[in-house]
């Protein structure tokens, strides 16, 4: 009986917390240029590069057709204390599953939802929240929950927003954000992030290969040799503008084959990103007889090299190991950037483990007002079931 009373009291308290303003001041903008740049930079200067003004200006200029940006600065006594990046996305059934899969075509065409995302649908990581060191982490997450409620209510003029998401959190970030449960968000585990930790400092790709066991080292060398024998070469490019059209076509080949494609980037995004990021951005292309058949991009985010988007000719990839070489090039990029940690992102865990990557759990927070939204959440983030990465160790045992 006491437990029941305690639960009811806590439920009442949580309801009160959800609908009681925290007492901070907010500025909400549709474009990053509408906010005070100095205030934004003060909060985000040591955070992810995906929260930098340089990146967000690119995202504003080349936003996916089905998304709109929202940016917020939170203030206390006139001083900025937190910054947030949100996206409003219209997601239809055709973006969640291929027509020949589980959903009938009729259902695919009829299903559509508006989603509020704290973060970014075209990046992998927690890129929606930055908190001042003067503010407690818990209070920062409370502000995030209040802002998501405010934006959802404010957007009713454009149609209902049926569910809200916070993406993507690692285990430490999840633990720090557990107060979101008090706002009726539930945590959902997604596909793991595949991360390569170099066991020693590497100054070249050859240094990296020497860290691997002969089995995995020989596999990588075989891929390179196979491509060389087929006159398939790779090169790193700096100015992407002359290659933008073909890069975008190759990106779409991969994007259109994916079961989950919540937001598709427009042409021009990659060359704009390269220009904005400079040395923090790498792109390599793969050629067969001078025709570009693949590309991969990598972004330096703090001390981590993040494999970003990849594209390749599907037919040629069936004949030659193009995709495997693109993953190897991410490692080359990371080493050239001086990084010892390289994130390959989600999916395709099998070939990534062969490079030495290990799975790290990732999560989203989801809050929905309709039971039917459970379905779209599962489809959108492929969480039931999520992909289990093979248990492998490609590195030699370290002496001592």
Tab-separated table of C-alpha atoms in Angstrom:
chain	number	residue	atom	x	y	z
A	1	UNK	CA	0.000	0.000	0.000
A	2	UNK	CA	2.818	2.378	0.904
A	3	UNK	CA	4.535	1.648	-2.411
A	4	UNK	CA	1.312	2.399	-4.288
A	5	UNK	CA	0.904	5.707	-2.474
A	6	UNK	CA	4.548	6.585	-3.185
A	7	UNK	CA	4.107	5.818	-6.884
A	8	UNK	CA	0.934	7.941	-7.091
A	9	UNK	CA	2.598	10.843	-5.313
A	10	UNK	CA	5.595	10.652	-7.620
A	11	UNK	CA	3.331	10.515	-10.665
A	12	UNK	CA	1.585	13.662	-9.487
A	13	UNK	CA	4.934	15.348	-8.834
A	14	UNK	CA	6.258	14.409	-12.285
A	15	UNK	CA	3.115	15.835	-13.888
A	16	UNK	CA	3.653	19.087	-11.980
A	17	UNK	CA	7.333	19.213	-13.034
A	18	UNK	CA	6.405	18.772	-16.703
A	19	UNK	CA	4.019	21.706	-16.666
A	20	UNK	CA	5.901	24.119	-14.392
A	21	UNK	CA	8.231	26.617	-16.129
A	22	UNK	CA	11.841	26.470	-14.974
A	23	UNK	CA	12.168	30.239	-14.936
A	24	UNK	CA	14.818	30.714	-17.627
A	25	UNK	CA	14.646	32.972	-20.680
A	26	UNK	CA	14.815	31.550	-24.200
A	27	UNK	CA	15.483	32.720	-27.725
A	28	UNK	CA	14.195	30.337	-30.416
A	29	UNK	CA	15.262	30.917	-34.022
A	30	UNK	CA	14.633	29.287	-37.404
A	31	UNK	CA	18.168	30.042	-38.633
A	32	UNK	CA	21.486	30.003	-36.765
A	33	UNK	CA	22.328	33.480	-38.103
A	34	UNK	CA	19.385	34.954	-36.179
A	35	UNK	CA	21.057	34.253	-32.815
A	36	UNK	CA	23.889	36.147	-31.138
A	37	UNK	CA	27.009	34.432	-32.457
A	38	UNK	CA	29.160	35.356	-29.447
A	39	UNK	CA	26.640	33.818	-27.060
A	40	UNK	CA	26.356	30.656	-29.152
A	41	UNK	CA	30.146	30.328	-29.431
A	42	UNK	CA	30.596	30.830	-25.697
A	43	UNK	CA	28.489	27.754	-24.952
A	44	UNK	CA	29.564	25.504	-27.852
A	45	UNK	CA	33.284	26.335	-28.218
A	46	UNK	CA	34.470	23.080	-26.616
A	47	UNK	CA	31.578	20.947	-27.858
A	48	UNK	CA	30.989	18.928	-31.015
A	49	UNK	CA	31.931	20.497	-34.348
A	50	UNK	CA	28.376	19.611	-35.408
A	51	UNK	CA	27.176	22.375	-33.072
A	52	UNK	CA	29.541	24.978	-34.505
A	53	UNK	CA	28.126	27.945	-36.399
A	54	UNK	CA	30.214	26.986	-39.446
A	55	UNK	CA	28.494	23.594	-39.664
A	56	UNK	CA	24.999	24.851	-38.854
A	57	UNK	CA	25.243	27.498	-41.577
A	58	UNK	CA	25.904	24.686	-44.053
A	59	UNK	CA	22.941	22.749	-42.674
A	60	UNK	CA	20.675	25.794	-42.992
A	61	UNK	CA	21.768	26.317	-46.598
A	62	UNK	CA	21.517	22.633	-47.577
A	63	UNK	CA	18.820	21.237	-45.326
A	64	UNK	CA	16.968	18.051	-46.382
A	65	UNK	CA	13.626	18.858	-48.001
A	66	UNK	CA	11.615	17.272	-45.206
A	67	UNK	CA	13.340	19.050	-42.299
A	68	UNK	CA	13.301	22.470	-40.677
A	69	UNK	CA	15.868	23.734	-38.179
A	70	UNK	CA	15.218	25.309	-34.797
A	71	UNK	CA	17.960	26.767	-32.590
A	72	UNK	CA	17.646	27.887	-28.988
A	73	UNK	CA	19.775	29.770	-26.492
A	74	UNK	CA	18.802	29.607	-22.824
A	75	UNK	CA	19.650	32.536	-20.548
A	76	UNK	CA	19.781	33.181	-16.816
A	77	UNK	CA	20.070	36.793	-15.651
A	78	UNK	CA	21.048	37.803	-19.168
A	79	UNK	CA	23.876	35.267	-19.454
A	80	UNK	CA	23.799	32.321	-21.895
A	81	UNK	CA	23.770	28.986	-20.080
A	82	UNK	CA	22.817	26.404	-22.734
A	83	UNK	CA	22.446	25.970	-26.498
A	84	UNK	CA	20.201	23.528	-28.366
A	85	UNK	CA	19.794	22.277	-31.925
A	86	UNK	CA	16.423	20.868	-32.976
A	87	UNK	CA	14.960	19.539	-36.204
A	88	UNK	CA	11.355	19.220	-37.233
A	89	UNK	CA	11.005	16.431	-39.765
A	90	UNK	CA	8.092	15.090	-41.771
A	91	UNK	CA	8.734	11.370	-42.128
A	92	UNK	CA	6.615	9.113	-44.323
A	93	UNK	CA	6.359	5.350	-44.577
A	94	UNK	CA	8.346	5.316	-47.825
A	95	UNK	CA	11.373	6.585	-45.876
A	96	UNK	CA	11.227	3.789	-43.335
A	97	UNK	CA	11.045	0.574	-45.305
A	98	UNK	CA	11.581	-0.603	-48.883
A	99	UNK	CA	8.310	-1.275	-50.791
A	100	UNK	CA	9.085	-4.988	-51.137
A	101	UNK	CA	9.649	-5.475	-47.408
A	102	UNK	CA	7.181	-5.917	-44.538
A	103	UNK	CA	4.817	-3.021	-45.181
A	104	UNK	CA	2.283	-3.156	-47.959
A	105	UNK	CA	2.667	-0.366	-50.483
A	106	UNK	CA	-0.707	1.120	-49.524
A	107	UNK	CA	0.326	1.499	-45.884
A	108	UNK	CA	3.715	2.900	-46.843
A	109	UNK	CA	2.097	5.681	-48.866
A	110	UNK	CA	-0.436	6.616	-46.192
A	111	UNK	CA	1.825	6.699	-43.146
A	112	UNK	CA	3.300	10.085	-42.230
A	113	UNK	CA	4.431	11.715	-38.992
A	114	UNK	CA	5.933	15.003	-37.827
A	115	UNK	CA	8.888	14.436	-35.539
A	116	UNK	CA	10.733	16.825	-33.243
A	117	UNK	CA	14.377	15.821	-32.883
A	118	UNK	CA	16.855	17.199	-30.386
A	119	UNK	CA	19.961	16.658	-32.473
A	120	UNK	CA	20.549	16.029	-36.144
A	121	UNK	CA	19.124	13.370	-38.465
A	122	UNK	CA	22.131	13.677	-40.808
A	123	UNK	CA	24.844	13.117	-38.207
A	124	UNK	CA	25.663	10.434	-35.670
A	125	UNK	CA	26.070	11.566	-32.066
A	126	UNK	CA	24.613	13.828	-29.371
A	127	UNK	CA	24.603	17.028	-31.424
A	128	UNK	CA	21.613	18.805	-29.956
A	129	UNK	CA	22.653	20.039	-26.525
A	130	UNK	CA	25.507	22.069	-25.070
A	131	UNK	CA	25.490	23.110	-21.410
A	132	UNK	CA	27.556	25.765	-19.665
A	133	UNK	CA	29.945	24.521	-16.976
A	134	UNK	CA	28.098	26.835	-14.581
A	135	UNK	CA	24.867	24.877	-15.022
A	136	UNK	CA	24.231	21.397	-13.626
A	137	UNK	CA	23.852	18.678	-16.240
A	138	UNK	CA	20.499	17.641	-14.795
A	139	UNK	CA	19.181	21.194	-15.075
A	140	UNK	CA	20.428	21.370	-18.643
A	141	UNK	CA	18.389	18.297	-19.530
A	142	UNK	CA	15.349	19.733	-17.761
A	143	UNK	CA	15.688	22.801	-19.976
A	144	UNK	CA	15.880	20.523	-23.030
A	145	UNK	CA	12.618	18.833	-22.017
A	146	UNK	CA	10.898	22.171	-21.430
A	147	UNK	CA	12.044	23.507	-24.800
A	148	UNK	CA	10.848	20.410	-26.632
A	149	UNK	CA	7.440	20.891	-25.052
A	150	UNK	CA	7.401	24.587	-25.967
A	151	UNK	CA	8.385	23.931	-29.592
A	152	UNK	CA	5.858	21.121	-29.979
A	153	UNK	CA	3.094	23.385	-28.655
A	154	UNK	CA	4.229	26.293	-30.797
A	155	UNK	CA	4.219	24.141	-33.924
A	156	UNK	CA	0.547	23.156	-33.609
A	157	UNK	CA	-0.299	25.855	-36.133
A	158	UNK	CA	1.563	23.765	-38.728
A	159	UNK	CA	0.133	20.442	-37.551
A	160	UNK	CA	0.608	18.112	-34.615
A	161	UNK	CA	4.038	16.823	-33.638
A	162	UNK	CA	3.250	13.309	-32.486
A	163	UNK	CA	6.550	12.370	-30.931
A	164	UNK	CA	9.863	13.792	-29.813
A	165	UNK	CA	13.315	12.238	-29.852
A	166	UNK	CA	16.736	12.972	-28.421
A	167	UNK	CA	19.587	11.335	-30.384
A	168	UNK	CA	22.223	9.850	-30.038
A	169	UNK	CA	23.560	9.124	-26.549
A	170	UNK	CA	26.355	6.847	-25.375
A	171	UNK	CA	26.122	5.112	-22.012
A	172	UNK	CA	27.727	7.975	-20.059
A	173	UNK	CA	25.461	10.567	-21.710
A	174	UNK	CA	22.446	8.370	-21.055
A	175	UNK	CA	23.259	8.137	-17.355
A	176	UNK	CA	23.683	11.920	-17.130
A	177	UNK	CA	20.298	12.477	-18.781
A	178	UNK	CA	18.151	10.091	-16.731
A	179	UNK	CA	15.988	13.007	-15.540
A	180	UNK	CA	14.293	12.761	-18.959
A	181	UNK	CA	12.331	9.822	-17.552
A	182	UNK	CA	10.523	12.276	-15.303
A	183	UNK	CA	9.246	13.991	-18.448
A	184	UNK	CA	7.783	10.723	-19.804
A	185	UNK	CA	10.656	9.994	-22.189
A	186	UNK	CA	11.751	6.393	-22.464
A	187	UNK	CA	15.195	5.175	-23.411
A	188	UNK	CA	15.556	2.906	-26.422
A	189	UNK	CA	18.748	1.136	-27.421
A	190	UNK	CA	19.760	1.522	-31.061
A	191	UNK	CA	22.405	-0.054	-33.275
A	192	UNK	CA	25.860	0.287	-31.664
A	193	UNK	CA	28.438	2.800	-32.808
A	194	UNK	CA	31.434	0.940	-34.232
A	195	UNK	CA	34.589	2.558	-32.851
A	196	UNK	CA	38.248	1.812	-33.540
A	197	UNK	CA	40.727	2.600	-30.748
A	198	UNK	CA	44.290	2.458	-32.014
A	199	UNK	CA	46.393	0.625	-29.445
A	200	UNK	CA	49.492	2.697	-30.250
A	201	UNK	CA	50.198	5.988	-31.971
A	202	UNK	CA	50.230	5.601	-35.750
A	203	UNK	CA	51.839	8.009	-38.193
A	204	UNK	CA	50.829	6.052	-41.280
A	205	UNK	CA	48.418	3.398	-42.501
A	206	UNK	CA	51.314	0.935	-42.504
A	207	UNK	CA	51.859	1.619	-38.774
A	208	UNK	CA	48.211	0.725	-38.223
A	209	UNK	CA	48.524	-2.498	-40.222
A	210	UNK	CA	51.427	-3.587	-38.028
A	211	UNK	CA	49.140	-3.419	-34.993
A	212	UNK	CA	46.839	-6.070	-36.465
A	213	UNK	CA	47.192	-9.822	-36.375
A	214	UNK	CA	48.426	-11.348	-39.636
A	215	UNK	CA	44.933	-12.675	-40.404
A	216	UNK	CA	43.299	-9.254	-40.497
A	217	UNK	CA	46.334	-7.472	-41.926
A	218	UNK	CA	46.424	-9.893	-44.852
A	219	UNK	CA	42.715	-9.392	-45.489
A	220	UNK	CA	43.230	-5.636	-45.820
A	221	UNK	CA	46.246	-6.067	-48.097
A	222	UNK	CA	44.226	-8.464	-50.260
A	223	UNK	CA	41.500	-5.863	-50.755
A	224	UNK	CA	44.065	-3.265	-51.820
A	225	UNK	CA	45.819	-5.693	-54.177
A	226	UNK	CA	42.549	-6.829	-55.762
A	227	UNK	CA	41.617	-3.262	-56.597
A	228	UNK	CA	45.066	-2.400	-57.918
A	229	UNK	CA	44.964	-5.384	-60.270
A	230	UNK	CA	41.614	-4.147	-61.605
A	231	UNK	CA	43.070	-0.672	-62.230
A	232	UNK	CA	40.927	0.753	-59.429
A	233	UNK	CA	42.672	3.576	-57.587
A	234	UNK	CA	41.877	6.063	-54.856
A	235	UNK	CA	42.889	9.635	-54.173
A	236	UNK	CA	42.129	12.301	-51.603
A	237	UNK	CA	40.485	15.496	-52.873
A	238	UNK	CA	40.225	18.923	-51.249
A	239	UNK	CA	37.957	20.909	-53.557
A	240	UNK	CA	34.766	18.863	-53.881
A	241	UNK	CA	32.872	21.308	-56.088
A	242	UNK	CA	33.970	19.742	-59.427
A	243	UNK	CA	32.937	16.301	-58.099
A	244	UNK	CA	29.732	17.289	-56.303
A	245	UNK	CA	27.292	15.933	-58.896
A	246	UNK	CA	28.848	12.467	-59.145
A	247	UNK	CA	29.429	12.284	-55.376
A	248	UNK	CA	25.776	13.090	-54.768
A	249	UNK	CA	24.643	10.430	-57.268
A	250	UNK	CA	26.782	7.813	-55.541
A	251	UNK	CA	25.478	8.929	-52.148
A	252	UNK	CA	21.912	8.482	-53.405
A	253	UNK	CA	22.690	4.952	-54.602
A	254	UNK	CA	23.473	3.968	-51.024
A	255	UNK	CA	20.753	6.141	-49.480
A	256	UNK	CA	17.991	4.724	-51.676
A	257	UNK	CA	18.922	1.143	-50.769
A	258	UNK	CA	18.784	1.806	-47.029
A	259	UNK	CA	15.762	0.565	-45.077
A	260	UNK	CA	15.761	3.721	-42.964
A	261	UNK	CA	16.301	7.097	-44.639
A	262	UNK	CA	14.672	9.795	-42.468
A	263	UNK	CA	16.437	12.715	-44.201
A	264	UNK	CA	18.159	12.890	-47.590
A	265	UNK	CA	20.866	15.488	-48.199
A	266	UNK	CA	20.598	17.756	-51.260
A	267	UNK	CA	23.283	18.257	-53.869
A	268	UNK	CA	25.844	20.844	-52.798
A	269	UNK	CA	26.023	19.773	-49.149
A	270	UNK	CA	29.336	17.912	-49.321
A	271	UNK	CA	31.329	20.594	-51.141
A	272	UNK	CA	29.931	23.255	-48.783
A	273	UNK	CA	30.909	21.117	-45.805
A	274	UNK	CA	34.447	20.645	-47.117
A	275	UNK	CA	34.818	24.395	-47.558
A	276	UNK	CA	33.461	25.152	-44.078
A	277	UNK	CA	35.562	22.563	-42.231
A	278	UNK	CA	38.873	22.822	-44.089
A	279	UNK	CA	41.491	20.542	-42.480
A	280	UNK	CA	38.839	18.988	-40.242
A	281	UNK	CA	37.294	17.355	-43.318
A	282	UNK	CA	38.682	14.600	-45.553
A	283	UNK	CA	37.234	13.108	-48.705
A	284	UNK	CA	38.642	10.331	-50.862
A	285	UNK	CA	37.294	9.073	-54.168
A	286	UNK	CA	37.772	5.704	-55.834
A	287	UNK	CA	38.190	5.524	-59.608
A	288	UNK	CA	37.939	2.721	-62.127
A	289	UNK	CA	39.545	3.698	-65.418
A	290	UNK	CA	39.206	7.389	-64.423
A	291	UNK	CA	35.499	7.021	-63.628
A	292	UNK	CA	34.525	7.775	-60.027
A	293	UNK	CA	32.801	4.729	-58.525
A	294	UNK	CA	32.985	5.508	-54.805
A	295	UNK	CA	33.671	8.156	-52.189
A	296	UNK	CA	33.917	8.478	-48.436
A	297	UNK	CA	34.116	11.453	-46.073
A	298	UNK	CA	35.578	11.816	-42.580
A	299	UNK	CA	35.174	14.657	-40.080
A	300	UNK	CA	37.460	15.450	-37.166
A	301	UNK	CA	35.211	16.094	-34.175
A	302	UNK	CA	37.433	17.001	-31.247
A	303	UNK	CA	39.863	14.111	-30.831
A	304	UNK	CA	37.692	11.662	-32.774
A	305	UNK	CA	37.700	11.019	-36.516
A	306	UNK	CA	34.141	10.248	-37.598
A	307	UNK	CA	33.482	8.372	-40.797
A	308	UNK	CA	30.681	10.399	-42.324
A	309	UNK	CA	28.808	9.672	-45.542
A	310	UNK	CA	29.813	7.064	-48.100
A	311	UNK	CA	28.645	6.343	-51.626
A	312	UNK	CA	29.504	3.765	-54.266
A	313	UNK	CA	28.332	2.166	-57.484
A	314	UNK	CA	26.359	-0.864	-56.332
A	315	UNK	CA	27.017	-2.966	-59.431
A	316	UNK	CA	30.773	-2.429	-59.365
A	317	UNK	CA	30.807	-3.076	-55.618
A	318	UNK	CA	29.376	-6.532	-56.313
A	319	UNK	CA	32.428	-7.341	-58.428
A	320	UNK	CA	35.131	-5.554	-56.440
A	321	UNK	CA	35.550	-4.740	-52.712
A	322	UNK	CA	34.881	-0.995	-53.100
A	323	UNK	CA	33.053	-0.597	-49.789
A	324	UNK	CA	35.784	-2.387	-47.832
A	325	UNK	CA	38.394	-0.043	-49.298
A	326	UNK	CA	36.265	2.986	-48.405
A	327	UNK	CA	36.235	1.856	-44.771
A	328	UNK	CA	40.019	1.507	-44.883
A	329	UNK	CA	40.256	5.062	-46.199
A	330	UNK	CA	38.389	6.298	-43.112
A	331	UNK	CA	41.232	4.825	-41.042
A	332	UNK	CA	43.757	6.587	-43.287
A	333	UNK	CA	41.887	9.851	-42.852
A	334	UNK	CA	41.799	9.467	-39.080
A	335	UNK	CA	45.531	8.791	-38.865
A	336	UNK	CA	46.302	11.787	-41.086
A	337	UNK	CA	44.173	13.926	-38.754
A	338	UNK	CA	46.205	12.770	-35.752
A	339	UNK	CA	43.336	10.820	-34.171
A	340	UNK	CA	43.662	7.586	-32.217
A	341	UNK	CA	39.907	7.064	-32.035
A	342	UNK	CA	37.939	6.492	-35.228
A	343	UNK	CA	34.154	6.147	-35.280
A	344	UNK	CA	32.587	4.313	-38.214
A	345	UNK	CA	29.011	4.919	-37.119
A	346	UNK	CA	26.232	2.361	-37.156
A	347	UNK	CA	25.331	-0.570	-39.420
A	348	UNK	CA	27.579	-2.913	-41.403
A	349	UNK	CA	29.325	-4.014	-38.212
A	350	UNK	CA	30.799	-7.151	-39.806
A	351	UNK	CA	33.418	-5.447	-42.033
A	352	UNK	CA	34.139	-2.821	-39.382
A	353	UNK	CA	35.116	-5.419	-36.791
A	354	UNK	CA	37.631	-6.710	-39.341
A	355	UNK	CA	39.372	-3.336	-39.068
A	356	UNK	CA	39.543	-3.560	-35.279
A	357	UNK	CA	36.375	-1.636	-34.401
A	358	UNK	CA	34.340	-2.562	-31.325
A	359	UNK	CA	30.637	-1.891	-30.647
A	360	UNK	CA	29.634	0.835	-28.182
A	361	UNK	CA	26.026	1.030	-27.077
A	362	UNK	CA	23.924	3.981	-28.204
A	363	UNK	CA	20.463	5.125	-27.171
A	364	UNK	CA	17.695	7.592	-27.935
A	365	UNK	CA	15.124	9.166	-25.662
A	366	UNK	CA	11.605	8.975	-27.113
A	367	UNK	CA	8.358	10.535	-25.961
A	368	UNK	CA	5.131	9.825	-27.812
A	369	UNK	CA	1.496	10.599	-27.170
A	370	UNK	CA	0.009	7.839	-29.342
A	371	UNK	CA	0.594	4.066	-29.012
A	372	UNK	CA	0.943	3.828	-32.802
A	373	UNK	CA	4.092	5.926	-32.571
A	374	UNK	CA	5.854	2.944	-30.994
A	375	UNK	CA	5.871	1.411	-34.456
A	376	UNK	CA	7.524	4.324	-36.216
A	377	UNK	CA	10.133	4.688	-33.469
A	378	UNK	CA	11.123	1.050	-33.901
A	379	UNK	CA	11.344	1.425	-37.671
A	380	UNK	CA	13.105	4.768	-37.601
A	381	UNK	CA	15.926	3.635	-35.337
A	382	UNK	CA	15.876	-0.104	-36.054
A	383	UNK	CA	15.841	-0.894	-32.373
A	384	UNK	CA	13.856	-4.151	-32.233
A	385	UNK	CA	16.038	-5.982	-32.856
A	386	UNK	CA	19.230	-3.950	-33.151
A	387	UNK	CA	22.257	-5.380	-34.890
A	388	UNK	CA	24.653	-7.396	-32.755
A	389	UNK	CA	28.288	-6.866	-33.740
A	390	UNK	CA	30.557	-9.934	-33.993
A	391	UNK	CA	32.972	-10.431	-31.108
A	392	UNK	CA	36.425	-10.169	-32.658
A	393	UNK	CA	39.858	-8.896	-31.758
A	394	UNK	CA	41.840	-7.840	-34.805
A	395	UNK	CA	44.745	-6.388	-32.808
A	396	UNK	CA	47.824	-8.222	-31.587
A	397	UNK	CA	48.123	-8.756	-27.877
A	398	UNK	CA	50.099	-5.952	-26.319
A	399	UNK	CA	53.343	-6.896	-24.599
A	400	UNK	CA	53.708	-6.091	-20.942
